[in-house]
Amino acid sequence: MSGDKRRFGFWNPAPARHSPLEDAQGIFTGSMIAALGLTLIGSAGLVAGGIAGVAFILHYLTGYSFGLYYSALNMPFYALSLSRLGRAFTIKSFLAVGLTSLITEIQPRYLKIETLEPLWAALLAGLLLGYGLLALYRHRASLGGIGVLAVYLQDRFGWRAGLVQLAFDLVVLAAAFAVSAPFIVLCSVIGAVTLNLFLTINHRSDRYIAM
């Protein structure tokens, strides 16, 4: 039994650093899963939380690319990331944001969604984004924006990243009433709650110690 525990990493007193190859697959996988969640949100006309939510609102208002807005809005947060969380975290987050934006833009060419119920889309998207962010967080990366601030506050003060992000998400979702019907905003809120509760339960530094 003790051999199995060591084999699967339970109660390992010495955290192991991820190799560059492991980080690369983690960032790619997390970005792919997160991009699928964002595609579901866009296909259902929903609004995400955080910086992605602001990008969706601007996209709906102007018709310009979500990916372009998402990448541009994340730029100011890289300064915080660089000064507080280090160069490696910043570079990996920059790559994750760029990759997620790119995949979200090209994905409709390869994935056609004919019917999508908004509430179901919100639940699926919340879980997909949660899994994507969890993969990125565990490889010391994020999807930028509020995620950078949330990870910093968790590392600095012990505040749960999921709860920090939820507070910001609710503010952004309140602004969604300017571009979406109340039912769509309600579904978006359900998606944001699903995402952030998933992160609150599963992203804990005292449980996952690999670096």
Coordinates of N, CA and C in Angstrom, one line a residue:
M1 N 0.8 -1.2 0.0 CA 0.0 0.0 0.0 C 0.9 1.3 0.0
S2 N 1.9 1.3 0.8 CA 2.8 2.4 0.9 C 3.5 2.7 -0.4
G3 N 3.8 1.5 -1.1 CA 4.5 1.7 -2.4 C 3.5 2.3 -3.4
D4 N 2.2 2.0 -3.4 CA 1.3 2.6 -4.3 C 1.1 4.1 -4.0
K5 N 1.2 4.4 -2.7 CA 1.0 5.8 -2.4 C 2.2 6.7 -2.9
R6 N 3.4 6.1 -2.8 CA 4.6 6.8 -3.3 C 4.5 6.9 -4.8
R7 N 4.0 5.8 -5.4 CA 3.9 5.7 -6.9 C 3.0 6.8 -7.5
F8 N 1.9 7.0 -6.8 CA 0.9 8.0 -7.3 C 1.1 9.3 -6.7
G9 N 2.1 9.6 -5.9 CA 2.4 10.9 -5.4 C 1.7 11.3 -4.1
F10 N 1.0 10.4 -3.4 CA 0.3 10.7 -2.2 C 1.3 11.0 -1.1
W11 N 1.1 12.1 -0.4 CA 1.9 12.4 0.8 C 3.4 12.4 0.5
N12 N 3.8 12.8 -0.7 CA 5.2 12.9 -1.1 C 5.7 14.2 -0.4
P13 N 6.7 14.0 0.5 CA 7.3 15.1 1.3 C 8.2 16.0 0.5
A14 N 8.6 15.6 -0.7 CA 9.5 16.3 -1.5 C 8.9 16.7 -2.9
P15 N 8.4 17.9 -3.0 CA 7.7 18.3 -4.3 C 8.6 18.2 -5.5
A16 N 8.1 17.6 -6.6 CA 9.0 17.4 -7.8 C 8.6 18.5 -8.8
R17 N 9.6 19.1 -9.3 CA 9.4 20.2 -10.4 C 9.0 19.5 -11.7
H18 N 8.1 20.2 -12.4 CA 7.7 19.7 -13.7 C 8.9 20.0 -14.7
S19 N 9.1 19.1 -15.6 CA 10.1 19.3 -16.6 C 9.5 20.3 -17.7
P20 N 10.4 20.9 -18.5 CA 9.9 21.7 -19.6 C 8.8 21.0 -20.5
L21 N 9.1 19.7 -20.8 CA 8.1 19.0 -21.6 C 6.8 18.8 -20.9
E22 N 6.8 18.6 -19.6 CA 5.6 18.4 -18.8 C 4.8 19.8 -18.8
D23 N 5.6 20.9 -18.6 CA 5.0 22.2 -18.6 C 4.3 22.5 -20.0
A24 N 5.0 22.1 -21.1 CA 4.5 22.3 -22.4 C 3.2 21.6 -22.7
Q25 N 3.1 20.3 -22.3 CA 1.9 19.6 -22.5 C 0.8 20.1 -21.6
G26 N 1.2 20.6 -20.3 CA 0.2 21.1 -19.4 C -0.4 22.4 -20.0
I27 N 0.4 23.3 -20.5 CA -0.1 24.5 -21.1 C -0.9 24.3 -22.3
F28 N -0.5 23.4 -23.2 CA -1.2 23.1 -24.4 C -2.6 22.5 -24.0
T29 N -2.6 21.5 -23.1 CA -3.8 20.8 -22.8 C -4.8 21.8 -22.1
G30 N -4.3 22.6 -21.1 CA -5.1 23.5 -20.4 C -5.7 24.5 -21.4
S31 N -4.9 25.0 -22.3 CA -5.4 26.0 -23.3 C -6.5 25.4 -24.2
M32 N -6.2 24.1 -24.7 CA -7.2 23.5 -25.5 C -8.6 23.3 -24.8
I33 N -8.5 22.9 -23.6 CA -9.8 22.6 -22.8 C -10.5 24.0 -22.6
A34 N -9.7 25.0 -22.1 CA -10.3 26.3 -21.9 C -10.9 26.9 -23.1
A35 N -10.2 26.8 -24.3 CA -10.7 27.3 -25.5 C -12.0 26.6 -25.9
L36 N -12.2 25.4 -25.6 CA -13.4 24.7 -25.9 C -14.5 25.3 -25.0
G37 N -14.2 25.5 -23.8 CA -15.2 26.2 -22.9 C -15.6 27.6 -23.4
L38 N -14.6 28.4 -23.9 CA -14.9 29.7 -24.4 C -15.7 29.6 -25.7
T39 N -15.5 28.6 -26.5 CA -16.2 28.4 -27.7 C -17.7 28.1 -27.4
L40 N -18.0 27.3 -26.4 CA -19.3 27.0 -26.0 C -20.0 28.3 -25.5
I41 N -19.3 29.1 -24.7 CA -19.8 30.4 -24.2 C -20.2 31.3 -25.4
G42 N -19.3 31.4 -26.4 CA -19.6 32.3 -27.5 C -20.7 31.8 -28.4
S43 N -20.8 30.4 -28.6 CA -21.8 29.8 -29.4 C -23.2 30.0 -28.8
A44 N -23.3 30.0 -27.5 CA -24.6 30.2 -26.8 C -24.9 31.7 -26.5
G45 N -24.0 32.6 -26.9 CA -24.2 34.0 -26.6 C -24.1 34.4 -25.1
L46 N -23.4 33.6 -24.4 CA -23.2 33.8 -23.0 C -22.0 34.8 -22.7
V47 N -21.8 35.1 -21.5 CA -20.7 36.0 -21.1 C -19.9 35.3 -20.0
A48 N -18.6 35.3 -20.1 CA -17.7 34.7 -19.1 C -17.5 35.7 -18.0
G49 N -16.7 35.3 -17.0 CA -16.3 36.2 -16.0 C -14.9 36.8 -16.3
G50 N -14.5 37.7 -15.5 CA -13.1 38.2 -15.6 C -12.8 38.9 -16.9
I51 N -11.6 38.9 -17.3 CA -11.2 39.6 -18.5 C -11.8 38.9 -19.8
A52 N -12.1 37.6 -19.7 CA -12.8 37.0 -20.9 C -14.2 37.5 -21.0
G53 N -14.8 37.8 -19.9 CA -16.1 38.4 -19.9 C -16.1 39.8 -20.5
V54 N -15.2 40.6 -20.2 CA -15.0 41.9 -20.7 C -14.8 41.8 -22.3
A55 N -14.0 40.9 -22.6 CA -13.7 40.6 -24.1 C -14.9 40.2 -24.8
F56 N -15.8 39.4 -24.2 CA -17.0 38.9 -24.8 C -18.0 40.1 -25.0
I57 N -18.1 40.9 -23.9 CA -19.0 42.1 -24.0 C -18.5 43.0 -25.2
L58 N -17.2 43.3 -25.2 CA -16.7 44.2 -26.3 C -17.0 43.5 -27.7
H59 N -16.8 42.2 -27.8 CA -17.0 41.5 -29.0 C -18.5 41.6 -29.4
Y60 N -19.4 41.4 -28.5 CA -20.8 41.5 -28.8 C -21.2 42.9 -29.2
L61 N -20.6 43.9 -28.6 CA -20.9 45.3 -28.9 C -20.4 45.8 -30.2
T62 N -19.2 45.3 -30.6 CA -18.5 45.8 -31.8 C -18.4 44.8 -33.0
G63 N -18.5 43.6 -32.7 CA -18.4 42.6 -33.7 C -16.9 42.2 -34.0
Y64 N -16.0 42.8 -33.4 CA -14.6 42.5 -33.6 C -14.2 41.2 -32.8
S65 N -13.0 40.7 -33.2 CA -12.6 39.4 -32.7 C -12.5 39.4 -31.2
F66 N -13.1 38.3 -30.6 CA -12.9 38.0 -29.2 C -11.5 37.8 -28.8
G67 N -10.8 37.0 -29.6 CA -9.4 36.7 -29.3 C -8.5 37.9 -29.3
L68 N -8.8 38.9 -30.2 CA -8.0 40.1 -30.2 C -8.2 40.9 -28.9
Y69 N -9.5 41.1 -28.5 CA -9.8 41.8 -27.3 C -9.2 41.1 -26.1
Y70 N -9.3 39.8 -26.1 CA -8.8 39.0 -24.9 C -7.3 39.1 -24.7
S71 N -6.6 39.1 -25.8 CA -5.1 39.2 -25.8 C -4.7 40.6 -25.4
A72 N -5.4 41.6 -25.9 CA -5.0 43.0 -25.6 C -5.4 43.4 -24.2
L73 N -6.5 42.9 -23.7 CA -6.9 43.3 -22.3 C -6.0 42.7 -21.3
N74 N -5.3 41.6 -21.6 CA -4.4 40.9 -20.7 C -3.1 41.6 -20.5
M75 N -2.7 42.5 -21.5 CA -1.4 43.1 -21.5 C -1.0 43.7 -20.1
P76 N -1.9 44.6 -19.5 CA -1.5 45.3 -18.3 C -1.2 44.3 -17.2
F77 N -1.8 43.2 -17.2 CA -1.6 42.2 -16.0 C -0.2 41.5 -16.1
Y78 N 0.4 41.6 -17.2 CA 1.7 40.9 -17.3 C 2.8 41.7 -16.4
A79 N 2.6 43.0 -16.3 CA 3.5 43.7 -15.4 C 3.4 43.2 -14.0
L80 N 2.2 43.0 -13.5 CA 2.0 42.5 -12.1 C 2.5 41.1 -12.0
S81 N 2.3 40.3 -13.0 CA 2.8 38.9 -13.0 C 4.3 38.9 -13.0
L82 N 4.9 39.8 -13.8 CA 6.4 39.8 -13.8 C 7.0 40.2 -12.5
S83 N 6.4 41.2 -11.9 CA 7.0 41.8 -10.7 C 6.7 40.9 -9.4
R84 N 5.5 40.2 -9.4 CA 5.1 39.5 -8.3 C 5.2 38.0 -8.4
L85 N 5.1 37.5 -9.6 CA 5.0 36.0 -9.7 C 6.2 35.4 -10.5
G86 N 7.0 36.3 -11.1 CA 8.2 35.9 -11.7 C 8.2 35.7 -13.2
R87 N 9.3 35.6 -13.8 CA 9.4 35.6 -15.3 C 8.8 34.3 -15.8
A88 N 9.1 33.2 -15.2 CA 8.6 31.9 -15.7 C 7.1 31.9 -15.8
F89 N 6.5 32.3 -14.7 CA 5.0 32.3 -14.6 C 4.5 33.2 -15.7
T90 N 5.1 34.4 -15.9 CA 4.6 35.4 -16.8 C 4.7 34.9 -18.3
I91 N 5.9 34.3 -18.6 CA 6.1 33.7 -19.9 C 5.0 32.6 -20.2
K92 N 4.9 31.7 -19.3 CA 3.9 30.6 -19.5 C 2.5 31.1 -19.6
S93 N 2.1 32.1 -18.8 CA 0.8 32.7 -18.9 C 0.6 33.4 -20.2
F94 N 1.6 34.1 -20.7 CA 1.6 34.8 -22.0 C 1.3 33.8 -23.1
L95 N 2.0 32.7 -23.0 CA 1.9 31.6 -24.1 C 0.5 31.0 -24.0
A96 N 0.0 30.8 -22.7 CA -1.3 30.2 -22.6 C -2.4 31.1 -23.1
V97 N -2.3 32.4 -22.8 CA -3.3 33.4 -23.3 C -3.3 33.4 -24.8
G98 N -2.1 33.5 -25.4 CA -2.0 33.6 -26.9 C -2.5 32.3 -27.5
L99 N -2.2 31.1 -27.0 CA -2.7 29.9 -27.5 C -4.2 29.7 -27.4
T100 N -4.7 30.1 -26.2 CA -6.2 30.0 -26.0 C -6.9 30.9 -27.0
S101 N -6.4 32.1 -27.1 CA -7.0 33.1 -28.1 C -7.0 32.6 -29.5
L102 N -5.9 32.0 -29.9 CA -5.8 31.5 -31.3 C -6.7 30.3 -31.5
I103 N -6.8 29.4 -30.5 CA -7.6 28.2 -30.7 C -9.1 28.6 -30.7
T104 N -9.4 29.6 -29.8 CA -10.8 30.0 -29.8 C -11.2 30.6 -31.1
E105 N -10.3 31.3 -31.8 CA -10.6 32.0 -33.1 C -10.8 30.9 -34.2
I106 N -9.9 29.9 -34.2 CA -9.9 29.0 -35.3 C -10.9 27.8 -35.1
Q107 N -11.3 27.6 -33.9 CA -12.0 26.4 -33.5 C -13.4 26.3 -34.3
P108 N -14.1 27.4 -34.5 CA -15.4 27.3 -35.3 C -15.2 26.7 -36.7
R109 N -14.0 26.7 -37.2 CA -13.8 26.1 -38.6 C -13.9 24.6 -38.5
Y110 N -13.6 24.1 -37.3 CA -13.5 22.6 -37.2 C -14.5 22.0 -36.3
L111 N -15.2 22.9 -35.6 CA -16.3 22.4 -34.6 C -17.6 23.2 -34.9
K112 N -18.6 22.5 -35.5 CA -19.8 23.2 -35.8 C -20.9 22.8 -34.8
I113 N -21.5 23.7 -34.1 CA -22.5 23.5 -33.1 C -23.8 24.0 -33.6
E114 N -24.8 23.1 -33.9 CA -26.1 23.5 -34.4 C -27.1 23.9 -33.4
T115 N -27.1 23.1 -32.3 CA -28.1 23.4 -31.2 C -27.3 23.4 -29.9
L116 N -27.6 24.4 -29.1 CA -26.9 24.5 -27.8 C -27.8 25.3 -26.8
E117 N -28.3 24.5 -25.8 CA -29.1 25.2 -24.8 C -28.2 26.0 -23.9
P118 N -28.6 27.3 -23.6 CA -27.7 28.2 -22.8 C -27.3 27.6 -21.5
L119 N -28.3 27.1 -20.7 CA -28.0 26.6 -19.4 C -27.0 25.4 -19.4
W120 N -27.2 24.5 -20.3 CA -26.3 23.4 -20.5 C -25.0 23.8 -20.9
A121 N -24.9 24.8 -21.8 CA -23.7 25.3 -22.3 C -22.9 26.0 -21.1
A122 N -23.6 26.7 -20.3 CA -23.0 27.4 -19.1 C -22.4 26.3 -18.2
L123 N -23.1 25.3 -17.9 CA -22.6 24.2 -17.0 C -21.3 23.6 -17.6
L124 N -21.4 23.2 -18.9 CA -20.3 22.5 -19.5 C -19.1 23.5 -19.6
A125 N -19.4 24.7 -20.0 CA -18.3 25.7 -20.2 C -17.6 25.9 -18.8
G126 N -18.4 26.0 -17.8 CA -17.8 26.3 -16.5 C -16.9 25.2 -16.0
L127 N -17.3 23.9 -16.3 CA -16.4 22.8 -15.9 C -15.2 22.7 -16.8
L128 N -15.4 23.0 -18.1 CA -14.2 22.9 -19.0 C -13.2 24.0 -18.7
L129 N -13.7 25.2 -18.4 CA -12.8 26.3 -18.0 C -12.1 25.9 -16.7
G130 N -12.8 25.3 -15.8 CA -12.2 24.9 -14.5 C -11.1 23.9 -14.7
Y131 N -11.4 22.9 -15.5 CA -10.3 21.9 -15.8 C -9.1 22.6 -16.5
G132 N -9.4 23.4 -17.5 CA -8.3 24.1 -18.2 C -7.5 25.0 -17.3
L133 N -8.1 25.8 -16.4 CA -7.4 26.6 -15.5 C -6.6 25.8 -14.5
L134 N -7.2 24.7 -14.0 CA -6.5 23.8 -13.1 C -5.3 23.3 -13.6
A135 N -5.3 22.8 -14.9 CA -4.1 22.3 -15.5 C -3.0 23.4 -15.6
L136 N -3.5 24.6 -16.0 CA -2.5 25.7 -16.1 C -1.9 26.1 -14.7
Y137 N -2.8 26.2 -13.7 CA -2.3 26.6 -12.4 C -1.3 25.6 -11.8
R138 N -1.5 24.3 -12.1 CA -0.6 23.3 -11.6 C 0.7 23.3 -12.4
H139 N 0.8 24.0 -13.4 CA 2.0 24.2 -14.1 C 2.5 25.6 -14.0
R140 N 2.1 26.3 -13.0 CA 2.5 27.6 -12.7 C 2.3 28.6 -13.8
A141 N 1.0 28.5 -14.4 CA 0.6 29.4 -15.4 C -0.8 29.8 -15.2
S142 N -1.4 30.7 -16.0 CA -2.8 31.1 -15.9 C -3.3 31.6 -17.2
L143 N -4.5 32.0 -17.3 CA -5.0 32.6 -18.5 C -5.0 34.1 -18.3
G144 N -4.1 34.6 -17.5 CA -3.9 36.1 -17.4 C -5.0 36.8 -16.6
G145 N -5.0 38.1 -16.8 CA -6.1 38.9 -16.2 C -6.3 38.6 -14.7
I146 N -7.5 38.4 -14.3 CA -7.9 38.2 -13.0 C -7.2 36.9 -12.4
G147 N -7.0 36.0 -13.3 CA -6.3 34.8 -12.9 C -5.0 35.0 -12.3
V148 N -4.2 36.0 -12.9 CA -2.9 36.3 -12.4 C -3.1 36.9 -11.0
L149 N -4.0 37.8 -10.8 CA -4.3 38.5 -9.5 C -4.7 37.4 -8.5
A150 N -5.6 36.5 -8.9 CA -6.1 35.5 -8.0 C -5.0 34.6 -7.5
V151 N -4.1 34.1 -8.4 CA -3.0 33.3 -8.0 C -2.1 34.0 -7.0
Y152 N -1.8 35.3 -7.4 CA -0.9 36.1 -6.5 C -1.5 36.2 -5.1
L153 N -2.8 36.6 -5.0 CA -3.4 36.7 -3.7 C -3.5 35.4 -2.9
Q154 N -3.7 34.3 -3.6 CA -3.6 33.0 -2.9 C -2.2 32.7 -2.4
D155 N -1.2 33.0 -3.2 CA 0.2 32.8 -2.7 C 0.6 33.7 -1.6
R156 N 0.1 35.0 -1.7 CA 0.5 36.0 -0.8 C -0.2 36.0 0.5
F157 N -1.6 35.8 0.4 CA -2.4 35.9 1.6 C -3.2 34.7 2.0
G158 N -3.1 33.6 1.1 CA -3.8 32.4 1.4 C -5.3 32.5 1.0
W159 N -5.7 33.5 0.3 CA -7.1 33.6 -0.2 C -7.3 32.6 -1.3
R160 N -8.4 31.9 -1.3 CA -8.7 30.9 -2.3 C -8.8 31.6 -3.7
A161 N -8.1 31.1 -4.7 CA -8.1 31.7 -6.0 C -9.5 31.7 -6.6
G162 N -10.2 30.6 -6.4 CA -11.6 30.5 -6.9 C -12.5 31.6 -6.4
L163 N -12.4 31.9 -5.1 CA -13.3 32.8 -4.5 C -13.0 34.3 -4.9
V164 N -11.7 34.5 -5.0 CA -11.2 35.8 -5.5 C -11.7 36.1 -6.9
Q165 N -11.6 35.1 -7.8 CA -12.0 35.2 -9.2 C -13.5 35.4 -9.2
L166 N -14.3 34.6 -8.4 CA -15.7 34.7 -8.4 C -16.2 36.1 -8.1
A167 N -15.6 36.8 -7.1 CA -16.0 38.2 -6.8 C -15.8 39.1 -8.0
F168 N -14.7 39.0 -8.7 CA -14.5 39.8 -9.9 C -15.5 39.4 -11.0
D169 N -15.7 38.1 -11.1 CA -16.6 37.6 -12.2 C -18.0 38.2 -12.0
L170 N -18.5 38.3 -10.8 CA -19.9 38.8 -10.6 C -20.0 40.3 -11.0
V171 N -18.9 41.0 -10.8 CA -19.0 42.4 -11.2 C -19.1 42.5 -12.7
V172 N -18.3 41.7 -13.4 CA -18.3 41.7 -14.9 C -19.6 41.2 -15.4
L173 N -20.2 40.2 -14.8 CA -21.4 39.6 -15.2 C -22.6 40.6 -15.0
A174 N -22.5 41.4 -14.0 CA -23.5 42.5 -13.8 C -23.5 43.4 -15.0
A175 N -22.4 43.7 -15.5 CA -22.3 44.6 -16.7 C -22.8 43.9 -18.0
A176 N -23.0 42.6 -17.9 CA -23.5 41.9 -19.1 C -24.9 42.2 -19.4
F177 N -25.7 42.8 -18.5 CA -27.1 43.2 -18.8 C -27.1 44.2 -19.9
A178 N -26.0 44.9 -20.2 CA -26.0 45.9 -21.2 C -26.1 45.2 -22.6
V179 N -25.7 43.9 -22.7 CA -25.6 43.3 -24.1 C -26.4 42.0 -24.1
S180 N -27.0 41.5 -23.0 CA -27.6 40.2 -23.0 C -28.9 40.3 -22.3
A181 N -29.8 39.3 -22.6 CA -31.1 39.2 -21.9 C -30.9 38.7 -20.5
P182 N -31.8 39.0 -19.6 CA -31.6 38.5 -18.2 C -31.4 37.0 -18.1
F183 N -32.1 36.2 -18.9 CA -32.0 34.7 -18.8 C -30.5 34.3 -19.2
I184 N -30.0 35.0 -20.3 CA -28.6 34.7 -20.7 C -27.6 35.1 -19.6
V185 N -27.9 36.2 -19.0 CA -27.0 36.6 -17.9 C -27.1 35.6 -16.7
L186 N -28.3 35.2 -16.4 CA -28.4 34.2 -15.3 C -27.7 32.9 -15.6
C187 N -27.8 32.4 -16.9 CA -27.0 31.2 -17.3 C -25.5 31.5 -17.2
S188 N -25.1 32.7 -17.5 CA -23.7 33.1 -17.4 C -23.2 33.0 -16.0
V189 N -24.0 33.5 -15.1 CA -23.7 33.5 -13.7 C -23.6 32.1 -13.2
I190 N -24.5 31.2 -13.6 CA -24.4 29.8 -13.2 C -23.1 29.2 -13.7
G191 N -22.7 29.5 -14.9 CA -21.4 29.0 -15.5 C -20.2 29.5 -14.7
A192 N -20.3 30.8 -14.3 CA -19.2 31.4 -13.5 C -19.1 30.7 -12.1
V193 N -20.2 30.5 -11.5 CA -20.3 29.9 -10.2 C -19.7 28.4 -10.3
T194 N -20.1 27.7 -11.3 CA -19.6 26.4 -11.6 C -18.1 26.3 -11.7
L195 N -17.6 27.3 -12.5 CA -16.1 27.3 -12.7 C -15.4 27.6 -11.4
N196 N -15.9 28.6 -10.6 CA -15.1 29.0 -9.5 C -15.3 28.1 -8.3
L197 N -16.4 27.5 -8.2 CA -16.6 26.4 -7.1 C -15.7 25.3 -7.4
F198 N -15.5 24.9 -8.7 CA -14.6 23.8 -9.1 C -13.2 24.2 -8.7
L199 N -12.8 25.4 -9.0 CA -11.4 25.8 -8.6 C -11.2 25.9 -7.1
T200 N -12.2 26.4 -6.4 CA -12.1 26.5 -4.9 C -11.9 25.1 -4.3
I201 N -12.6 24.1 -4.8 CA -12.5 22.8 -4.2 C -11.2 22.1 -4.6
N202 N -10.8 22.3 -5.9 CA -9.7 21.5 -6.4 C -8.4 22.2 -6.5
H203 N -8.3 23.5 -6.4 CA -7.0 24.2 -6.5 C -6.6 24.7 -5.1
R204 N -5.9 23.8 -4.4 CA -5.4 24.1 -3.1 C -3.9 23.8 -3.0
S205 N -3.1 24.8 -2.6 CA -1.7 24.6 -2.5 C -1.3 23.6 -1.5
D206 N -2.1 23.4 -0.5 CA -1.8 22.4 0.5 C -2.0 20.9 0.1
R207 N -2.6 20.8 -1.1 CA -2.9 19.4 -1.6 C -2.1 19.1 -2.8
Y208 N -1.7 20.1 -3.6 CA -0.9 19.8 -4.8 C 0.4 20.5 -4.7
I209 N 1.5 19.7 -4.5 CA 2.8 20.4 -4.2 C 3.8 20.3 -5.3
A210 N 3.5 19.6 -6.4 CA 4.5 19.6 -7.5 C 4.6 21.0 -8.1
M211 N 5.8 21.3 -8.6 CA 6.0 22.7 -9.1 C 6.5 22.7 -10.5

